[in-house]
């Protein structure tokens, strides 16, 4: 997380002075998940216990109680969160308890109660994996997978969320080098696509209107996006993500769809794309899509 804020500080000094607001927005964009808690819950089959009794058992040297108390201090569910104590407890019995070594490896990797140490975590996990610990093997695979950012994530998460940041960093809409910097700040330094196959273009629109078109790498996956366009109308706050998308119909037959999403990726308009799948045709039809009223999203409130 510290790397993220260093990146944001440097970037915003060059662009704007809205660091605090933008930092919150960036975090919202990437939905930093809490998979770590799930990992711990899988390692410790935790039952609901009285926290005072748990502390007493841990103080008496009960290893299972120590493990559960470590998890409690990390999650803050039933006791005040204290990452330092979480790490200290797990480390205290790591030399004689396999589950404790797993927890320490998790804590090291995520920087819980200690400085992040990916290599140290990997060393512990490799040793546990050699000893037949399947959880360690799975976590090693997860670490490698976490570092790889997929084309699907770029198409359906990263690009549509650029709309939210246009006020603060308009250059981010067209500068793919900045995309790579931002992903790198989140530890995403491997990609299953080539950046050379991505191009951006700003299309001229009417007053108070903006359109940015993205040509994306070819993919065999369905769904996947061939061309995408961010459309923004400053006057009426109409923001859309229009795409030429490979999709399956109800019979499982692949076809091309022209779809309009909002910045929450709710599909608002869905039409069959007709004609050659060229950028020129896409831009022409995308412009027409901007003239269509977007359906009003029904409120879920009763």
C-alpha positions as CSV (number, residue, x, y, z in Angstrom):
1,X,0.0,0.0,0.0
2,X,2.9,2.3,0.7
3,X,4.1,1.9,-2.9
4,X,0.6,3.0,-4.1
5,X,0.8,6.3,-2.2
6,X,4.3,7.1,-3.3
7,X,3.1,6.6,-6.9
8,X,0.1,8.8,-6.3
9,X,2.1,11.5,-4.7
10,X,4.6,11.7,-7.5
11,X,1.9,11.5,-10.2
12,X,-0.4,14.1,-8.6
13,X,2.5,16.6,-8.1
14,X,2.8,16.6,-11.9
15,X,-0.9,16.8,-12.6
16,X,-3.1,18.2,-9.9
17,X,-3.5,18.8,-6.2
18,X,-6.4,16.5,-5.4
19,X,-4.3,13.7,-3.9
20,X,-6.6,12.8,-1.0
21,X,-9.8,12.5,-3.1
22,X,-8.0,10.8,-6.0
23,X,-6.4,8.3,-3.7
24,X,-9.8,7.1,-2.5
25,X,-11.0,6.9,-6.0
26,X,-8.0,4.8,-7.1
27,X,-8.6,2.4,-4.3
28,X,-12.2,2.1,-5.3
29,X,-11.2,1.4,-8.9
30,X,-9.1,-1.7,-8.1
31,X,-11.3,-3.1,-5.4
32,X,-8.4,-4.2,-3.2
33,X,-9.9,-7.6,-2.1
34,X,-9.7,-9.2,1.3
35,X,-8.8,-12.6,0.1
36,X,-6.2,-12.8,2.8
37,X,-8.9,-13.2,5.5
38,X,-10.4,-16.1,3.4
39,X,-7.0,-17.7,3.2
40,X,-6.6,-17.6,7.0
41,X,-10.2,-18.9,7.5
42,X,-9.3,-21.9,5.3
43,X,-6.1,-22.5,7.3
44,X,-7.9,-22.4,10.7
45,X,-11.2,-24.1,11.1
46,X,-12.4,-21.5,13.6
47,X,-15.4,-22.0,15.8
48,X,-17.2,-19.2,17.6
49,X,-15.6,-19.0,21.1
50,X,-15.6,-16.6,24.0
51,X,-12.7,-14.2,23.4
52,X,-11.7,-14.2,27.1
53,X,-11.5,-17.9,27.1
54,X,-9.5,-17.9,23.9
55,X,-7.0,-15.5,25.4
56,X,-6.7,-17.6,28.5
57,X,-6.1,-20.8,26.5
58,X,-3.5,-19.0,24.3
59,X,-1.7,-17.7,27.4
60,X,-1.5,-21.3,28.6
61,X,0.2,-22.4,25.5
62,X,-2.6,-24.0,23.6
63,X,-1.4,-23.9,20.0
64,X,-4.8,-24.0,18.3
65,X,-5.9,-21.1,20.6
66,X,-2.8,-19.1,19.6
67,X,-3.6,-19.6,16.0
68,X,-7.2,-18.6,16.4
69,X,-6.3,-15.6,18.5
70,X,-3.8,-14.5,15.8
71,X,-6.6,-14.7,13.3
72,X,-8.9,-12.7,15.6
73,X,-6.3,-9.9,16.0
74,X,-5.9,-9.7,12.3
75,X,-9.6,-9.6,11.4
76,X,-10.7,-7.5,14.3
77,X,-14.0,-9.4,14.4
78,X,-14.3,-10.1,18.1
79,X,-11.4,-8.1,19.5
80,X,-9.7,-4.8,18.6
81,X,-7.6,-5.2,15.5
82,X,-3.9,-5.5,16.2
83,X,-1.7,-6.7,13.3
84,X,1.5,-6.6,15.4
85,X,0.0,-9.1,17.9
86,X,-1.4,-11.2,15.1
87,X,2.1,-11.6,13.7
88,X,3.8,-12.1,17.1
89,X,1.4,-14.9,18.1
90,X,1.8,-16.9,14.9
91,X,5.6,-16.4,14.9
92,X,5.9,-17.6,18.5
93,X,5.0,-21.2,17.6
94,X,6.1,-21.2,13.9
95,X,9.1,-23.4,14.7
96,X,6.8,-26.3,15.9
97,X,3.5,-25.7,14.2
98,X,2.8,-26.1,10.4
99,X,-0.3,-23.9,10.4
100,X,1.6,-21.2,12.2
101,X,4.3,-21.3,9.6
102,X,1.6,-20.9,6.9
103,X,0.2,-17.9,8.8
104,X,3.6,-16.3,9.1
105,X,4.1,-16.8,5.4
106,X,0.8,-15.0,4.7
107,X,1.7,-12.2,7.1
108,X,5.1,-11.7,5.5
109,X,3.7,-11.6,2.0
110,X,0.9,-9.1,2.8
111,X,3.0,-7.1,5.3
112,X,0.7,-7.8,8.3
113,X,2.4,-6.8,11.6
114,X,5.8,-6.8,9.8
115,X,7.4,-5.3,6.7
116,X,6.3,-7.0,3.5
117,X,8.8,-9.7,2.5
118,X,7.7,-11.6,-0.6
119,X,10.9,-13.6,-0.9
120,X,10.8,-14.6,2.8
121,X,7.2,-15.7,2.4
122,X,8.1,-17.7,-0.7
123,X,11.0,-19.5,1.0
124,X,8.7,-20.6,3.8
125,X,6.0,-21.6,1.3
126,X,8.4,-23.6,-0.9
127,X,9.6,-25.6,2.1
128,X,6.1,-26.3,3.3
129,X,5.2,-27.3,-0.3
130,X,8.1,-29.8,-0.4
131,X,6.7,-31.3,2.9
132,X,3.4,-31.9,1.1
133,X,1.4,-28.9,2.3
134,X,-1.2,-28.4,-0.4
135,X,-2.2,-25.0,0.9
136,X,1.4,-23.8,0.5
137,X,1.5,-25.0,-3.0
138,X,-1.8,-23.3,-3.8
139,X,-0.7,-20.0,-2.3
140,X,2.6,-20.1,-4.3
141,X,0.5,-20.4,-7.4
142,X,-1.8,-17.6,-6.2
143,X,1.2,-15.3,-5.7
144,X,2.2,-15.8,-9.4
145,X,-1.4,-15.4,-10.6
146,X,-1.8,-12.2,-8.6
147,X,1.1,-10.6,-10.5
148,X,-0.5,-11.3,-13.9
149,X,-3.1,-8.8,-15.1
150,X,-5.4,-10.1,-17.7
151,X,-6.8,-8.5,-20.9
152,X,-10.3,-9.3,-19.6
153,X,-9.6,-7.2,-16.5
154,X,-8.3,-4.4,-18.5
155,X,-11.3,-4.4,-20.8
156,X,-14.1,-4.8,-18.2
157,X,-12.6,-3.2,-15.1
158,X,-9.7,-0.8,-15.8
159,X,-10.9,1.1,-18.9
160,X,-14.5,1.7,-17.9
161,X,-13.3,3.0,-14.5
162,X,-11.1,5.6,-16.2
163,X,-14.3,7.7,-16.5
164,X,-14.2,8.3,-12.7
165,X,-10.7,9.8,-12.9
166,X,-11.0,12.1,-15.9
167,X,-11.6,15.2,-13.7
168,X,-8.4,14.6,-11.8
169,X,-6.1,13.0,-14.4
170,X,-7.4,13.5,-17.9
171,X,-4.2,12.3,-19.4
172,X,-4.9,8.8,-18.0
173,X,-7.7,8.5,-20.6
174,X,-5.1,8.2,-23.4
175,X,-1.7,7.5,-22.0
176,X,-1.2,3.7,-21.8
177,X,2.2,4.2,-20.2
178,X,0.4,5.7,-17.2
179,X,-1.8,2.6,-17.1
180,X,1.2,0.4,-16.8
181,X,2.7,2.6,-14.0
182,X,-0.5,2.4,-12.1
183,X,-0.8,-1.4,-12.4
184,X,2.8,-1.8,-11.5
185,X,2.1,0.2,-8.2
186,X,-0.4,-2.6,-7.4
187,X,2.2,-5.3,-8.1
188,X,0.8,-6.1,-11.5
189,X,3.9,-6.4,-13.6
190,X,3.0,-9.4,-15.8
191,X,0.3,-9.3,-18.5
192,X,-1.3,-11.9,-20.7
193,X,-1.4,-9.4,-23.6
194,X,1.0,-7.1,-25.4
195,X,0.8,-3.3,-24.7
196,X,2.0,-2.7,-28.3
197,X,-1.4,-4.0,-29.5
198,X,-3.3,-1.3,-27.6
199,X,-3.9,2.1,-29.2
200,X,-5.9,5.1,-28.1
201,X,-7.5,7.9,-30.1
202,X,-9.5,11.0,-29.2
203,X,-12.5,11.5,-31.5
204,X,-13.9,15.0,-32.1
205,X,-17.4,15.5,-30.8
206,X,-19.8,18.3,-30.2
207,X,-19.5,21.0,-27.5
208,X,-19.1,19.6,-24.0
209,X,-18.7,16.1,-25.4
210,X,-15.7,13.8,-25.4
211,X,-15.0,10.4,-26.9
212,X,-11.9,8.3,-26.5
213,X,-11.6,5.1,-28.6
214,X,-9.5,2.1,-27.7
215,X,-8.3,-0.6,-30.0
216,X,-7.6,-3.7,-28.0
217,X,-5.6,-6.9,-28.6
218,X,-7.3,-9.8,-30.4
219,X,-8.5,-12.5,-28.0
220,X,-10.0,-15.9,-28.4
221,X,-12.1,-15.4,-25.2
222,X,-15.8,-14.8,-25.2
223,X,-16.8,-12.3,-24.1
224,X,-14.0,-10.0,-25.1
225,X,-13.8,-6.5,-26.6
226,X,-12.4,-5.5,-30.0
227,X,-13.0,-1.8,-29.7
228,X,-14.1,0.3,-26.8
229,X,-15.1,4.0,-26.4
230,X,-15.5,6.1,-23.4
231,X,-18.1,8.9,-24.0
232,X,-18.6,11.8,-21.6
233,X,-21.1,14.6,-21.8
234,X,-20.1,17.3,-19.4
235,X,-23.4,19.2,-19.7
236,X,-25.7,16.4,-18.6
237,X,-23.1,14.1,-16.9
238,X,-23.8,11.3,-19.4
239,X,-21.0,8.9,-19.1
240,X,-20.9,5.6,-21.2
241,X,-18.6,2.8,-22.1
242,X,-19.5,1.7,-25.6
243,X,-17.9,-1.5,-27.0
244,X,-17.8,-3.9,-29.9
245,X,-17.9,-7.1,-28.1
246,X,-17.7,-10.8,-29.0
247,X,-20.5,-12.5,-27.2
248,X,-22.7,-15.7,-27.3
249,X,-26.4,-15.6,-28.0
250,X,-29.0,-17.7,-26.2
251,X,-28.2,-20.7,-28.4
252,X,-24.5,-20.5,-27.7
253,X,-23.6,-19.1,-31.1
254,X,-20.8,-16.4,-31.2
255,X,-21.7,-13.1,-32.6
256,X,-20.7,-9.4,-32.5
257,X,-22.6,-7.1,-30.2
258,X,-22.6,-3.3,-29.9
259,X,-23.2,-2.7,-26.2
260,X,-23.4,0.4,-24.0
261,X,-22.4,0.1,-20.4
262,X,-22.4,2.7,-17.6
263,X,-19.4,3.2,-15.4
264,X,-20.6,0.4,-13.1
265,X,-20.7,-2.0,-16.1
266,X,-24.4,-2.4,-16.2
267,X,-25.4,-3.1,-19.8
268,X,-27.8,-0.4,-20.9
269,X,-28.1,-1.0,-24.6
270,X,-27.5,-4.3,-26.4
271,X,-27.7,-4.5,-30.2
272,X,-26.4,-6.9,-32.9
273,X,-23.4,-5.3,-34.7
274,X,-23.8,-5.3,-38.5
275,X,-21.1,-4.7,-41.0
276,X,-17.3,-5.0,-41.0
277,X,-15.6,-5.0,-37.6
278,X,-13.4,-2.0,-38.4
279,X,-12.5,0.9,-36.2
280,X,-14.1,3.3,-38.6
281,X,-17.4,1.5,-38.5
282,X,-17.2,1.2,-34.8
283,X,-16.6,4.9,-34.3
284,X,-19.5,5.7,-36.7
285,X,-21.9,3.5,-34.8
286,X,-20.6,4.6,-31.4
287,X,-21.4,8.2,-32.2
288,X,-25.0,7.2,-33.1
289,X,-25.2,5.3,-29.7
290,X,-24.4,8.6,-27.9
291,X,-27.6,10.1,-29.3
292,X,-29.8,7.4,-27.8
293,X,-31.3,8.0,-24.4
294,X,-29.9,5.7,-21.7
295,X,-32.5,3.7,-19.8
296,X,-33.0,5.0,-16.3
297,X,-31.7,2.4,-13.8
298,X,-34.5,1.3,-11.5
299,X,-33.9,1.9,-7.8
300,X,-33.8,-1.2,-5.6
301,X,-35.2,0.8,-2.7
302,X,-38.7,-0.2,-1.7
